[in-house]
Amino acid sequence: MNSSKILFLVYFFCGITECLAQDALPADSSFTNAIKKGTRTLNGMPGSKYWQNAADYKLKIKFEPKSRLLSGTTEIIYNNNSPDTLDEIWFKLYANIYKKGVDRKSKIDKKDLGDGLLLKKVEVDKRAIEINNALIDGANMKLMDIKVPPHSNIRFKIDYEYTLNEGSHLRTGKVDQGAYFIAYFFPRIAVYDDIDGWNRYPYTGAEEFYNDFCNFDAEIDVPGGYAVWATGDLKNGKKVYQKPINDLLERACSSDTVIDVINDHNVKSNMITKGRAFNTFKFEAKGVPDFAFALSNHYVWKSVSLMVDSLTQRRTRIDAIYNPVHKDYREVIDFARKTVEGMSFYFPAWPFPYNHMTVFDGLDQMEYPMMANDNPTKTREDAITLTNHEIFHTMFPFYMGINETKYGWMDEGWATIGEWKLSNYIDSSYVDDYGIQATAKNSGNRDDTPIVTLTTDLRGAGTFTNSYPKPALGYLYVEEYLGKELFKKALHHYIETWHGKHPQPLDFFNAINTGSGQNLNWFWKRWFYGDGALDLAIEDVVEKKEGEYSVIVKNKGTKPLPIYLTIHYLDGSIEKKNQSIGSWKDGNKTVSIAIKTNKKIKSIELGDTYVPDKNNQDNLFRIN
C-alpha cells in the first residue's frame, strides 16, 4: 500500500481534531483514547494521569550444567498502578519457544524441543491454583478468576523447571561444555499499559521483547568452580569467590587500567570460587526490564572501570568474559570500555545508567540489561561493531522501555546509528556502512513498507531495513538538519522525559519537536510514514556565466535525502558542497545548487556513504 493510502486510512479513522490538522502526525485510536484519558499528550510529554505497572521479583535458581536442568522459584509482588480492576493476569513464558507443538518463526532442532517451561506449582496470594486451569498458548499464559483493584498489589509464587537448549540458539543456551548464557528462563508478568492493555503479542522467536521496569533479587546456585555474571550488582562476592579474585574484582571497580580478575593460571589451578559443592551467587537489580545471567568454569575475566558522569563522578565497571582460545576477544574489553565512554560523553552524551556492563563470549548477538551475549568474530571490525551495537541497546530499549514487539525500529534504529558513530569513535580509520546498500537496493520494492509498520507485519528484506538502517538514517538526517547541539538538546529532552517509562512512536516524534523547538512533522511523515524508492540524480549542470554554475539535483522519490556534491577539478583538486534534508521541506522535486569557481571543472559527483541511492548511474555529470 502506498503512503498516500496509508495516511488517508489513518486520518479517516482518527478520532480527534488534532489529527486532521494539516501538519499533524497520524494517530491510531489507541493513542487518541490515551490522550482523552489523560495518559498521553501531543507535545511529547506523559499526560497528567500517566501510569505504568511494576513488580518485585525474587528469583531462586538452581542450575545443573551437566543435565542443563534449571529449577527455580519465582516470587512476584505485582503492583497494579492502573485505574483498572484486573480480572486476569497474563504471563510471558518465553522458554516455551522450545516447547513441542508451539507455533514459531525461528527454526528449532528436534533435539532441543521438549516441555518448555514446566510449571510445578502456582500460588496466588498463598492460595494454590490448579495448573491445568492456566490457559497456556505458546509463550503466553493467562490466569483467570483473579481480582486486582486499582492501586493494589497481588502476590504470586511459581515453582518451575526448564531444560536449557543445547543448540538452536535463540539468544540463550549452552555455549560449550562449561559455559552457558541463560535468559528468558522464568515466568514473568506481561506488560499491561495504557495503549493496548495486556501485551498479548506472541513470542515466536523473530520479534524481541517488551517488559515493565521491575526490581530483581536473585539467588543462583551453581556447582563449585563456576563463576557467575548477571544483570545487577553482585552482593556476596566475598562469600563465593576466593579472596584474591574478589580483591581484584573490587579493585577493578575503581581502576582505569584493565585488570585480569580471572586468568589462565586461576582456571588451571581451580582457584576461583570457594571450595563448596554448590555456591550461591546473589544479585540485586533495581528498575530494569529483565534479568539474565551467565556462568563458566573455564573463561577468563578482564575488567576495567571509568567515570561516566562528570557531575557525580559515578563510575561503571566493564567486564569481558571469554574463552581464552578466542584470540579475537582480547580487544573486546577495550572496545567495550570505549563504547561506554563514547555513549557517556560523545553520543548520545548521556551518562551510562548502570553500575556495570558485561560482554560474555557466547553464540548469539543479543543484548540484556547490563549484559551482552556476543559470539566471537572473524574480523576486528566485526568485533567493534558487534560490541558497541549490543552495548548501545542499554539506552534503547532498556533505559527507555520501548515496546519491541511492535516497534523494533525504536530501539534497533538507535543501536544502528550508535554503531555507526561509535565505531568511528573507537577507531577513527573505520567507517561503518552497516545496512546502507541493503536500504538502497530494497527501497521501493514490495517489502519496503513504511518504517512505522508493526514489527509483526514486516516481511522479507524489510524486516531488516525497516528496523535497523532506515530509522537510523532518519535520526542521522535530523541531526544534520538541526545541528549537533540542537539535536542533542532534543534527544536529551526525549531521554529525560521518557526514561523508565514506555514511549510510543508519537511520544518520540513529538518530544523531539518540543525539545528542538521545531515542527519536524514534514520529515517524520515522509521518512517514517511514507514509502518509495530512495533516488537522487543530477538532472543538469548549467553554466550561467564563466565560473558560475547551477547544479540541478532531482529527487526521484518522495523521501527527503541530504545532498552531497563532490566537485572534481581538472587540476586534481576537489571541493565538497552539502545541503541537508531541509532542501526538500517544501515538497519541491528539484534543488539548484550554485557553484562559483575560478578553476576548470572536470566533473560533479553526487552521493555519500550514508545516502542510499537505488540508481547511482545518474549521479555523475561530466563537464570537461
Coordinates of N, CA, C and O in Angstrom, one line a residue, residues 40 89 111 130 160 213 251 284 316 327 352 415 417 533:
R40 N -1.5 10.4 27.8 CA -0.6 10.8 26.8 C -0.9 12.2 26.3 O -2.1 12.7 26.6
I89 N -4.6 -12.1 34.7 CA -3.2 -11.7 34.7 C -2.5 -12.5 33.6 O -2.6 -13.8 33.6
K111 N 16.3 -32.0 18.7 CA 16.9 -32.3 20.0 C 16.7 -31.3 21.1 O 16.8 -31.6 22.2
E130 N -4.9 -24.5 40.5 CA -4.8 -25.7 39.7 C -4.1 -25.3 38.3 O -4.6 -24.5 37.6
Y160 N 9.0 -24.0 39.0 CA 9.1 -24.4 37.6 C 10.4 -25.1 37.3 O 11.3 -25.0 38.1
F213 N 9.4 -2.1 34.0 CA 10.6 -1.9 34.9 C 10.3 -2.4 36.3 O 9.4 -2.1 36.9
R251 N 39.0 -4.1 43.2 CA 40.0 -3.1 42.6 C 39.6 -2.6 41.3 O 39.7 -1.4 40.9
E284 N 21.4 -8.2 42.8 CA 20.3 -7.3 43.0 C 20.3 -6.2 41.9 O 21.3 -5.6 41.6
T316 N 31.4 3.2 36.1 CA 30.8 2.0 35.6 C 32.0 1.0 35.4 O 33.0 1.3 34.8
K327 N 41.2 -15.7 20.4 CA 42.1 -14.6 20.5 C 41.5 -13.2 20.1 O 41.9 -12.2 20.6
F352 N 26.2 6.7 31.2 CA 25.8 5.3 31.2 C 25.1 5.0 32.4 O 25.5 5.3 33.5
A415 N 20.4 1.8 18.0 CA 21.6 0.9 18.1 C 22.4 1.0 16.9 O 23.7 0.9 16.9
I417 N 22.5 3.7 14.6 CA 23.2 5.0 14.5 C 24.3 5.0 15.5 O 25.4 5.6 15.3
A533 N 11.0 4.6 -3.4 CA 12.5 4.5 -3.7 C 13.2 5.7 -3.2 O 12.8 6.8 -3.1

